[in-house]
Amino acid sequence: MRRIALLAILLASAANAQQPIFRWGGDAEGGAPFVEADPNDPSKLRGFDVEVAEQIAKGLGKRPEFVQVSFSDIDQSVQRGDFEIGMSGVEDTPPRRRMLAATIPYFEFHEVLTMRAEDRGKFSTLAALRGRRIGTLGGTIAYERVLAAEKSDGVICVSYDDDVHPYADLRAGRLDAVLLDNIIAVRSMRRVPGLWTEPNPVATGHYIGVLATGNTALRDRINEILRARMRDGTLESIYRKWGIWDRYQPAFFASVLNENAPKKPAETVAATKQIDIVLRYIPALLRASLITIVLSCAAMALAVFAGVFIASGRVYGNPLVRALLTIYVEVVRGTPVLLQLFVLYYGLSSVIRLPAFIAALLGLGLNYAAYESEIYRGALEAVPRGQLEAARTLGLTESQVLRLVRGPQAFRIALAPMTNDFVALLKDSSLVSVITVIELTKQTSIFAANIGSWVIPGILCAALYLVLSLPLSRLAGRLEDRWRAATE
Amino acid sequence: MSILSITNLRLRRGDREILRGVNASVAAGELVALMGLSGGGKTTVLRCVAALETFEDGAIDVGGVVLRPGPQPPRATIRELRTRVGMVFQLHYLFEHLSVLDNVTLAPTQVAHLPRAEAEQRALELLETLGVAHRRNALPRELSGGEAQRVAIARAMAMEPPLLLMDEPTASLDPARRGELGETLVQLTGAGRTLVVTTHDDDFARDFATRVVILAEGEVVEEGDPRQVLTNPQHEATKRLLQSARVR
């Protein structure tokens, strides 16, 4: 019996192996109804995008294989050939059409405003939200829409890396509204109680599949398959199964099937020359650099201040103080700073609701304090004992010895590693984008997503980081020279 | 009148008994040379008197301030002791981050709370006397061994301690410099200072010390007038010490 079962498995896998593979990329973190791990068997995927991909693969006579990729990297990843098509809630935008081979749209969605139930009816348009905070997913049509409203209607845009935390923050009172795709809003209202979604859409958009630039032949074959599945009702039944078939889809299907040319994409970003877009982003990049430098300086100041206390406590404190500080240092150094930021911002939000910038400052500052304290402790212990004894025999008290002899000498030892840490902190400050602070790297990736290329934004961003970090290294080098140079 | 009296001083570190009951007494105005082979405990005795080491038994009396066995003495005792005992280390231990002048003025301004101008004035006078005033702005690492030693003496003298301890001041000096140092130390005792100096150098002790104390294996084995003790040694340890000096 067992032998037969084994044989069957072997045969089945052999059959699978013979069938060519069709690789499609998406982000399973995006969750239902797009792509999510099957709760009954987490090794399997489910969602309407999964089923659409299966239909495409079937039409091509291939076996679908899923490639996990972060949502914001789908475009870059398909372009470099990690998979044939990217499709999990990928929006139809002009830069995408310009940079990649895009399929016909296969689903029409609407950007809708979600608010707390008690605000129902209060904010039916973006204009009604003047001076209020609106959360959305960075790099999307909704994000562009909110950004435009920042200028025209005076709302405040808060960008997230995922579509779950905006709704949690809305419930917690950190936001006044969330603008996102209607199917995300519907799902989130099931998950987070006490929310209400305005039925009139703010904007309309479409999901498409994206292929690498030169891959137009495959794109055209996929378009044929998609049209055929629209015609024969397969897509409708998939959408019905996932509860996303709504009154807009029949008209949308009809318009797609009637047009031979691809449907005109949603015009949220006016088609402008590349150079104009680049110039338009420069002020935003400079503003983001300012946030990076202010955040880094403040966090470093906190790290130095706290680090000095921790190091002094570990060198001079009683056993209990020493043990507590050692635990602090080991825990902070032994866990990822990303986790610490999440805990500070989201984990503690039921106890204390820190503003994002403060949480970022505390997270980076307290994390680096642990590293600084180790540098200072090492430096304090590196000051020769003879120096301390000489100071003691002159009648200096222990605190004077620390302040006038040991501290200044330790500082000179610590300066070089401290400078290294400051430069590292400057770069690590890019992590705080996970808690909605838009700094230089985040702004760059938004920029890149909008123009559909990393080349110019990447060069600009790198140049700005160098402009920020080089003077620091120079200053530290000069101080070291001054202390080392002969003054004869 | 004795300014320093050491009674039955015993000190051990782990299994090693470093001092096995040292007895010694120093009168005001003396220049005592504490001699002995390396490892005999000379430096340890100085460190005990400066309260840089704790000890197991005995007592040290510095002009009425008494150090006793056990853990760190009370703060008040230490404070009192510091006004009476100064120390010059073998390796000088000048504060690396401060100029010569700042090395000398640090304690007068921070401990004795003298106004800065006055402290500098007095520091310059001291440096002048010791012949290193022209190096006032140099950093310690820029000084020669002899210069660093004189700055270290000035730093200790700036607090005007009645008793000055010096660990191996002759070790890094050539014969001419040794003579200069000897003259300087004799001048200091002339000005009412008391000095206890450890040394290997019997010529130096003969020429400048008022008394010599020989330490061997943690005990005082012989003491007295330098010319007498070093010309006509009675104890084996003293003979060995003089022999090793000849070889060198």
Short mmCIF file of C-alpha atoms in Angstrom, two decimals, chain A residues 118-481:
data_model
loop_
_atom_site.label_atom_id
_atom_site.label_comp_id
_atom_site.label_asym_id
_atom_site.label_seq_id
_atom_site.Cartn_x
_atom_site.Cartn_y
_atom_site.Cartn_z
CA GLU A 118 -18.27 58.75 15.84
CA ASP A 119 -16.99 60.95 12.98
CA ARG A 120 -19.45 59.37 10.53
CA GLY A 121 -20.59 61.89 7.94
CA LYS A 122 -18.16 64.49 9.22
CA PHE A 123 -15.45 63.94 6.62
CA SER A 124 -17.04 63.03 3.32
CA THR A 125 -14.27 64.64 1.24
CA LEU A 126 -10.56 65.30 1.63
CA ALA A 127 -11.29 69.03 1.80
CA ALA A 128 -13.35 68.46 4.95
CA LEU A 129 -10.21 67.14 6.65
CA ARG A 130 -8.24 70.42 6.63
CA GLY A 131 -5.59 70.36 9.39
CA ARG A 132 -6.32 66.68 10.12
CA ARG A 133 -4.04 63.68 9.85
CA ILE A 134 -4.72 61.20 7.04
CA GLY A 135 -2.90 57.91 6.92
CA THR A 136 -2.22 55.86 3.79
CA LEU A 137 0.16 53.40 2.18
CA GLY A 138 3.31 55.06 0.83
CA GLY A 139 3.99 54.97 -2.91
CA THR A 140 0.36 54.38 -3.94
CA ILE A 141 -2.25 56.39 -5.84
CA ALA A 142 -3.95 57.08 -2.51
CA TYR A 143 -0.67 58.47 -1.17
CA GLU A 144 -0.30 60.77 -4.19
CA ARG A 145 -3.89 61.89 -3.71
CA VAL A 146 -3.35 62.75 -0.03
CA LEU A 147 -0.07 64.48 -0.87
CA ALA A 148 -1.93 66.62 -3.41
CA ALA A 149 -4.55 67.39 -0.78
CA GLU A 150 -1.77 68.45 1.58
CA LYS A 151 -1.09 71.35 -0.79
CA SER A 152 -4.64 72.11 -1.88
CA ASP A 153 -6.65 71.37 1.27
CA GLY A 154 -4.11 71.64 4.10
CA VAL A 155 -4.45 68.06 5.35
CA ILE A 156 -1.50 66.27 6.97
CA CYS A 157 -0.23 63.18 5.17
CA VAL A 158 1.07 60.24 7.25
CA SER A 159 2.72 57.49 5.22
CA TYR A 160 2.81 53.80 6.26
CA ASP A 161 4.71 50.81 4.92
CA ASP A 162 1.74 48.48 5.31
CA ASP A 163 -2.06 48.70 5.20
CA VAL A 164 -2.81 47.32 8.67
CA HIS A 165 -1.24 49.87 11.01
CA PRO A 166 -3.05 52.92 9.51
CA TYR A 167 -6.39 51.51 10.69
CA ALA A 168 -5.00 50.57 14.11
CA ASP A 169 -3.63 54.11 14.49
CA LEU A 170 -6.96 55.54 13.33
CA ARG A 171 -8.72 53.62 16.10
CA ALA A 172 -6.03 54.72 18.60
CA GLY A 173 -6.59 58.37 17.67
CA ARG A 174 -3.24 59.01 16.02
CA LEU A 175 -5.06 59.61 12.71
CA ASP A 176 -8.38 61.25 11.78
CA ALA A 177 -8.92 59.30 8.58
CA VAL A 178 -7.37 56.68 6.29
CA LEU A 179 -7.52 56.83 2.51
CA LEU A 180 -7.04 53.46 0.86
CA ASP A 181 -8.52 51.00 -1.64
CA ASN A 182 -12.12 50.05 -0.87
CA ILE A 183 -11.35 46.33 -0.55
CA ILE A 184 -8.65 47.09 2.01
CA ALA A 185 -11.08 49.34 3.88
CA VAL A 186 -13.79 46.66 3.95
CA ARG A 187 -11.36 44.06 5.25
CA SER A 188 -9.94 46.42 7.88
CA MET A 189 -13.38 47.35 9.19
CA ARG A 190 -13.96 43.67 9.89
CA ARG A 191 -10.66 43.54 11.77
CA VAL A 192 -10.82 46.84 13.67
CA PRO A 193 -14.18 47.64 15.31
CA GLY A 194 -15.66 51.12 15.57
CA LEU A 195 -14.76 52.39 12.10
CA TRP A 196 -16.92 53.74 9.30
CA THR A 197 -16.17 54.13 5.60
CA GLU A 198 -17.57 56.93 3.47
CA PRO A 199 -19.35 55.26 0.49
CA ASN A 200 -18.59 57.97 -2.08
CA PRO A 201 -15.14 57.30 -3.53
CA VAL A 202 -12.44 59.96 -3.59
CA ALA A 203 -10.71 58.47 -6.63
CA THR A 204 -10.84 55.45 -8.92
CA GLY A 205 -7.98 53.14 -9.86
CA HIS A 206 -7.22 49.76 -11.41
CA TYR A 207 -5.07 46.77 -10.62
CA ILE A 208 -2.76 45.55 -13.35
CA GLY A 209 0.00 43.02 -13.83
CA VAL A 210 3.50 44.29 -14.61
CA LEU A 211 6.18 42.61 -16.73
CA ALA A 212 9.75 43.57 -17.58
CA THR A 213 10.03 46.27 -20.26
CA GLY A 214 10.96 44.02 -23.17
CA ASN A 215 8.49 41.30 -22.31
CA THR A 216 5.64 42.64 -24.50
CA ALA A 217 5.01 39.36 -26.35
CA LEU A 218 4.17 37.53 -23.12
CA ARG A 219 2.23 40.60 -21.96
CA ASP A 220 0.04 40.46 -25.09
CA ARG A 221 -0.65 36.74 -24.58
CA ILE A 222 -1.60 37.43 -20.94
CA ASN A 223 -3.92 40.25 -22.06
CA GLU A 224 -5.71 37.78 -24.34
CA ILE A 225 -6.10 35.32 -21.46
CA LEU A 226 -7.44 38.04 -19.15
CA ARG A 227 -9.97 39.23 -21.75
CA ALA A 228 -11.09 35.64 -22.33
CA ARG A 229 -11.59 35.06 -18.59
CA MET A 230 -13.58 38.31 -18.35
CA ARG A 231 -15.77 37.21 -21.21
CA ASP A 232 -16.44 33.69 -19.94
CA GLY A 233 -17.25 34.83 -16.38
CA THR A 234 -14.27 33.17 -14.69
CA LEU A 235 -13.01 36.43 -13.21
CA GLU A 236 -16.51 37.36 -12.05
CA SER A 237 -16.86 34.08 -10.19
CA ILE A 238 -13.41 34.53 -8.58
CA TYR A 239 -14.34 38.08 -7.47
CA ARG A 240 -17.72 36.89 -6.18
CA LYS A 241 -16.01 34.13 -4.21
CA TRP A 242 -13.79 36.72 -2.51
CA GLY A 243 -16.68 39.17 -1.97
CA ILE A 244 -15.20 41.93 -4.11
CA TRP A 245 -17.60 41.85 -7.06
CA ASP A 246 -19.44 45.17 -6.84
CA ARG A 247 -21.67 47.43 -8.93
CA TYR A 248 -18.67 49.03 -10.66
CA GLN A 249 -17.17 45.86 -12.16
CA PRO A 250 -19.68 45.08 -14.99
CA ALA A 251 -19.20 48.52 -16.58
CA PHE A 252 -15.45 48.27 -16.06
CA PHE A 253 -15.29 44.82 -17.71
CA ALA A 254 -17.37 46.10 -20.62
CA SER A 255 -15.11 49.09 -21.18
CA VAL A 256 -11.98 46.90 -21.11
CA LEU A 257 -13.48 44.41 -23.57
CA ASN A 258 -14.68 47.13 -25.94
CA GLU A 259 -11.32 48.81 -26.16
CA ASN A 260 -8.49 47.36 -28.13
CA ALA A 261 -5.97 49.83 -26.80
CA PRO A 262 -5.11 49.59 -23.11
CA LYS A 263 -7.30 51.71 -20.92
CA LYS A 264 -5.94 55.10 -20.04
CA PRO A 265 -4.41 54.88 -16.57
CA ALA A 266 -5.65 56.86 -13.61
CA GLU A 267 -4.30 60.36 -13.95
CA THR A 268 -3.21 61.25 -10.46
CA VAL A 269 0.23 62.32 -11.51
CA ALA A 270 0.19 64.59 -14.53
CA ALA A 271 2.44 63.23 -17.24
CA THR A 272 5.39 65.57 -17.14
CA LYS A 273 8.95 65.46 -18.32
CA GLN A 274 11.32 63.41 -16.19
CA ILE A 275 13.52 66.43 -15.41
CA ASP A 276 10.53 68.38 -14.09
CA ILE A 277 9.59 65.52 -11.79
CA VAL A 278 13.17 65.35 -10.52
CA LEU A 279 13.23 69.09 -9.86
CA ARG A 280 9.86 68.86 -8.14
CA TYR A 281 11.21 66.28 -5.71
CA ILE A 282 14.34 68.18 -4.70
CA PRO A 283 12.67 70.36 -2.05
CA ALA A 284 11.05 67.25 -0.58
CA LEU A 285 14.43 65.49 -0.46
CA LEU A 286 16.04 68.49 1.24
CA ARG A 287 13.22 68.61 3.79
CA ALA A 288 13.69 64.89 4.40
CA SER A 289 17.45 65.46 4.82
CA LEU A 290 16.67 68.05 7.45
CA ILE A 291 14.54 65.50 9.31
CA THR A 292 17.35 62.98 9.04
CA ILE A 293 19.96 65.38 10.41
CA VAL A 294 17.77 66.76 13.21
CA LEU A 295 16.68 63.27 14.23
CA SER A 296 20.25 61.93 14.11
CA CYS A 297 21.72 64.82 16.09
CA ALA A 298 19.01 64.71 18.75
CA ALA A 299 19.20 60.91 19.01
CA MET A 300 23.01 61.06 19.25
CA ALA A 301 22.81 63.72 21.97
CA LEU A 302 20.44 61.46 23.90
CA ALA A 303 22.69 58.45 23.28
CA VAL A 304 25.79 60.29 24.52
CA PHE A 305 24.02 61.65 27.59
CA ALA A 306 22.42 58.32 28.55
CA GLY A 307 25.58 56.44 27.54
CA VAL A 308 27.72 58.48 29.94
CA PHE A 309 25.32 57.70 32.78
CA ILE A 310 25.15 54.00 31.96
CA ALA A 311 28.95 53.75 31.66
CA SER A 312 29.54 55.64 34.92
CA GLY A 313 26.97 53.45 36.64
CA ARG A 314 28.64 50.31 35.36
CA VAL A 315 32.10 51.44 36.45
CA TYR A 316 31.25 53.14 39.75
CA GLY A 317 27.82 51.79 40.75
CA ASN A 318 26.96 49.21 43.40
CA PRO A 319 26.33 45.61 42.31
CA LEU A 320 22.55 46.11 41.88
CA VAL A 321 22.98 49.21 39.68
CA ARG A 322 25.66 47.40 37.70
CA ALA A 323 23.44 44.34 37.18
CA LEU A 324 20.44 46.42 36.03
CA LEU A 325 22.52 48.45 33.60
CA THR A 326 24.19 45.31 32.24
CA ILE A 327 20.77 43.80 31.58
CA TYR A 328 19.67 46.97 29.80
CA VAL A 329 22.76 47.02 27.59
CA GLU A 330 22.52 43.33 26.72
CA VAL A 331 18.78 43.42 25.95
CA VAL A 332 19.09 46.52 23.78
CA ARG A 333 22.14 45.26 21.92
CA GLY A 334 20.72 41.77 21.56
CA THR A 335 17.43 42.75 19.87
CA PRO A 336 16.85 44.49 16.53
CA VAL A 337 16.35 48.25 16.64
CA LEU A 338 13.43 47.73 14.24
CA LEU A 339 11.65 45.66 16.89
CA GLN A 340 12.39 48.31 19.53
CA LEU A 341 10.86 51.01 17.31
CA PHE A 342 7.74 48.89 16.77
CA VAL A 343 7.37 48.24 20.49
CA LEU A 344 7.82 51.92 21.37
CA TYR A 345 5.39 53.17 18.77
CA TYR A 346 2.76 50.46 18.40
CA GLY A 347 3.34 48.18 21.40
CA LEU A 348 3.15 50.93 24.00
CA SER A 349 0.34 52.84 22.28
CA SER A 350 -2.25 51.52 24.73
CA VAL A 351 -0.20 52.91 27.66
CA ILE A 352 1.40 56.04 26.21
CA ARG A 353 0.75 57.41 22.75
CA LEU A 354 4.09 58.84 21.65
CA PRO A 355 4.19 61.08 18.58
CA ALA A 356 6.09 59.35 15.77
CA PHE A 357 9.08 61.70 15.84
CA ILE A 358 9.48 61.35 19.62
CA ALA A 359 9.19 57.57 19.38
CA ALA A 360 11.84 57.58 16.65
CA LEU A 361 14.12 59.83 18.72
CA LEU A 362 13.71 57.68 21.84
CA GLY A 363 14.08 54.43 19.93
CA LEU A 364 17.29 55.40 18.16
CA GLY A 365 18.69 57.34 21.12
CA LEU A 366 18.12 54.63 23.72
CA ASN A 367 19.37 51.95 21.33
CA TYR A 368 22.58 53.81 20.59
CA ALA A 369 22.99 54.69 24.28
CA ALA A 370 23.72 51.01 24.90
CA TYR A 371 26.48 51.01 22.29
CA GLU A 372 27.85 54.37 23.45
CA SER A 373 27.94 53.20 27.05
CA GLU A 374 30.11 50.25 26.06
CA ILE A 375 32.52 52.55 24.27
CA TYR A 376 32.71 54.89 27.28
CA ARG A 377 33.06 52.02 29.73
CA GLY A 378 35.94 50.63 27.69
CA ALA A 379 37.48 54.10 27.44
CA LEU A 380 37.14 54.74 31.18
CA GLU A 381 38.79 51.42 31.90
CA ALA A 382 41.55 52.16 29.38
CA VAL A 383 42.73 55.25 31.31
CA PRO A 384 45.91 54.04 33.10
CA ARG A 385 45.52 53.46 36.83
CA GLY A 386 48.58 55.61 37.47
CA GLN A 387 46.72 58.67 36.20
CA LEU A 388 43.98 58.08 38.75
CA GLU A 389 46.42 57.41 41.59
CA ALA A 390 48.36 60.56 40.78
CA ALA A 391 45.13 62.54 40.94
CA ARG A 392 44.14 60.90 44.24
CA THR A 393 47.47 61.62 45.94
CA LEU A 394 46.97 65.30 45.04
CA GLY A 395 43.79 65.29 47.09
CA LEU A 396 41.17 65.17 44.31
CA THR A 397 37.92 63.49 45.34
CA GLU A 398 36.67 60.52 43.31
CA SER A 399 34.15 62.67 41.46
CA GLN A 400 36.85 65.24 40.68
CA VAL A 401 39.11 62.45 39.42
CA LEU A 402 36.30 61.34 37.07
CA ARG A 403 35.44 64.86 35.94
CA LEU A 404 38.92 66.35 35.60
CA VAL A 405 41.21 63.45 34.72
CA ARG A 406 39.51 60.16 33.87
CA GLY A 407 36.58 61.59 31.89
CA PRO A 408 38.60 63.95 29.65
CA GLN A 409 41.17 61.25 28.89
CA ALA A 410 38.46 58.64 28.22
CA PHE A 411 36.70 61.09 25.90
CA ARG A 412 39.81 61.34 23.74
CA ILE A 413 39.95 57.54 23.52
CA ALA A 414 36.23 57.31 22.73
CA LEU A 415 36.12 60.00 20.07
CA ALA A 416 36.98 57.87 17.04
CA PRO A 417 34.48 55.06 17.77
CA MET A 418 31.88 57.71 18.67
CA THR A 419 32.25 59.34 15.27
CA ASN A 420 31.80 55.96 13.64
CA ASP A 421 28.62 55.47 15.64
CA PHE A 422 27.27 58.86 14.67
CA VAL A 423 27.75 58.10 10.99
CA ALA A 424 26.11 54.69 11.54
CA LEU A 425 23.22 56.37 13.38
CA LEU A 426 22.78 58.82 10.51
CA LYS A 427 22.21 55.86 8.22
CA ASP A 428 20.20 53.79 10.71
CA SER A 429 17.82 56.73 11.04
CA SER A 430 16.28 55.44 7.79
CA LEU A 431 14.67 52.65 9.87
CA VAL A 432 12.22 55.07 11.47
CA SER A 433 10.16 55.15 8.28
CA VAL A 434 8.46 52.02 9.67
CA ILE A 435 6.81 54.25 12.25
CA THR A 436 5.67 56.83 9.67
CA VAL A 437 8.53 59.34 9.96
CA ILE A 438 9.48 60.31 6.42
CA GLU A 439 13.23 60.82 6.34
CA LEU A 440 15.72 60.86 3.51
CA THR A 441 15.68 57.19 2.49
CA LYS A 442 11.90 56.91 2.66
CA GLN A 443 11.47 60.08 0.62
CA THR A 444 13.90 58.66 -1.91
CA SER A 445 11.99 55.41 -2.25
CA ILE A 446 8.74 57.34 -2.71
CA PHE A 447 10.52 59.43 -5.33
CA ALA A 448 11.82 56.27 -7.03
CA ALA A 449 8.39 54.64 -7.01
CA ASN A 450 6.91 57.73 -8.63
CA ILE A 451 9.36 58.10 -11.46
CA GLY A 452 9.78 54.36 -11.79
CA SER A 453 13.57 54.37 -11.50
CA TRP A 454 16.14 54.27 -8.74
CA VAL A 455 19.01 55.79 -10.71
CA ILE A 456 18.52 59.53 -10.16
CA PRO A 457 16.87 59.30 -6.71
CA GLY A 458 19.57 56.86 -5.59
CA ILE A 459 22.42 59.14 -6.67
CA LEU A 460 20.77 62.21 -5.10
CA CYS A 461 20.11 60.35 -1.85
CA ALA A 462 23.66 58.98 -1.61
CA ALA A 463 25.05 62.46 -2.29
CA LEU A 464 22.92 63.95 0.48
CA TYR A 465 24.04 61.30 2.99
CA LEU A 466 27.66 61.97 2.10
CA VAL A 467 27.16 65.72 2.49
CA LEU A 468 25.79 65.01 5.96
CA SER A 469 28.41 62.49 7.08
CA LEU A 470 31.67 63.78 5.61
CA PRO A 471 31.84 67.01 7.68
CA LEU A 472 31.36 64.88 10.81
CA SER A 473 34.31 62.67 10.00
CA ARG A 474 36.39 65.72 9.13
CA LEU A 475 35.53 67.46 12.39
CA ALA A 476 36.36 64.38 14.46
CA GLY A 477 39.61 63.91 12.57
CA ARG A 478 40.62 67.49 13.26
CA LEU A 479 39.87 67.21 16.98
CA GLU A 480 41.93 64.04 17.19
CA ASP A 481 44.81 65.72 15.39
#
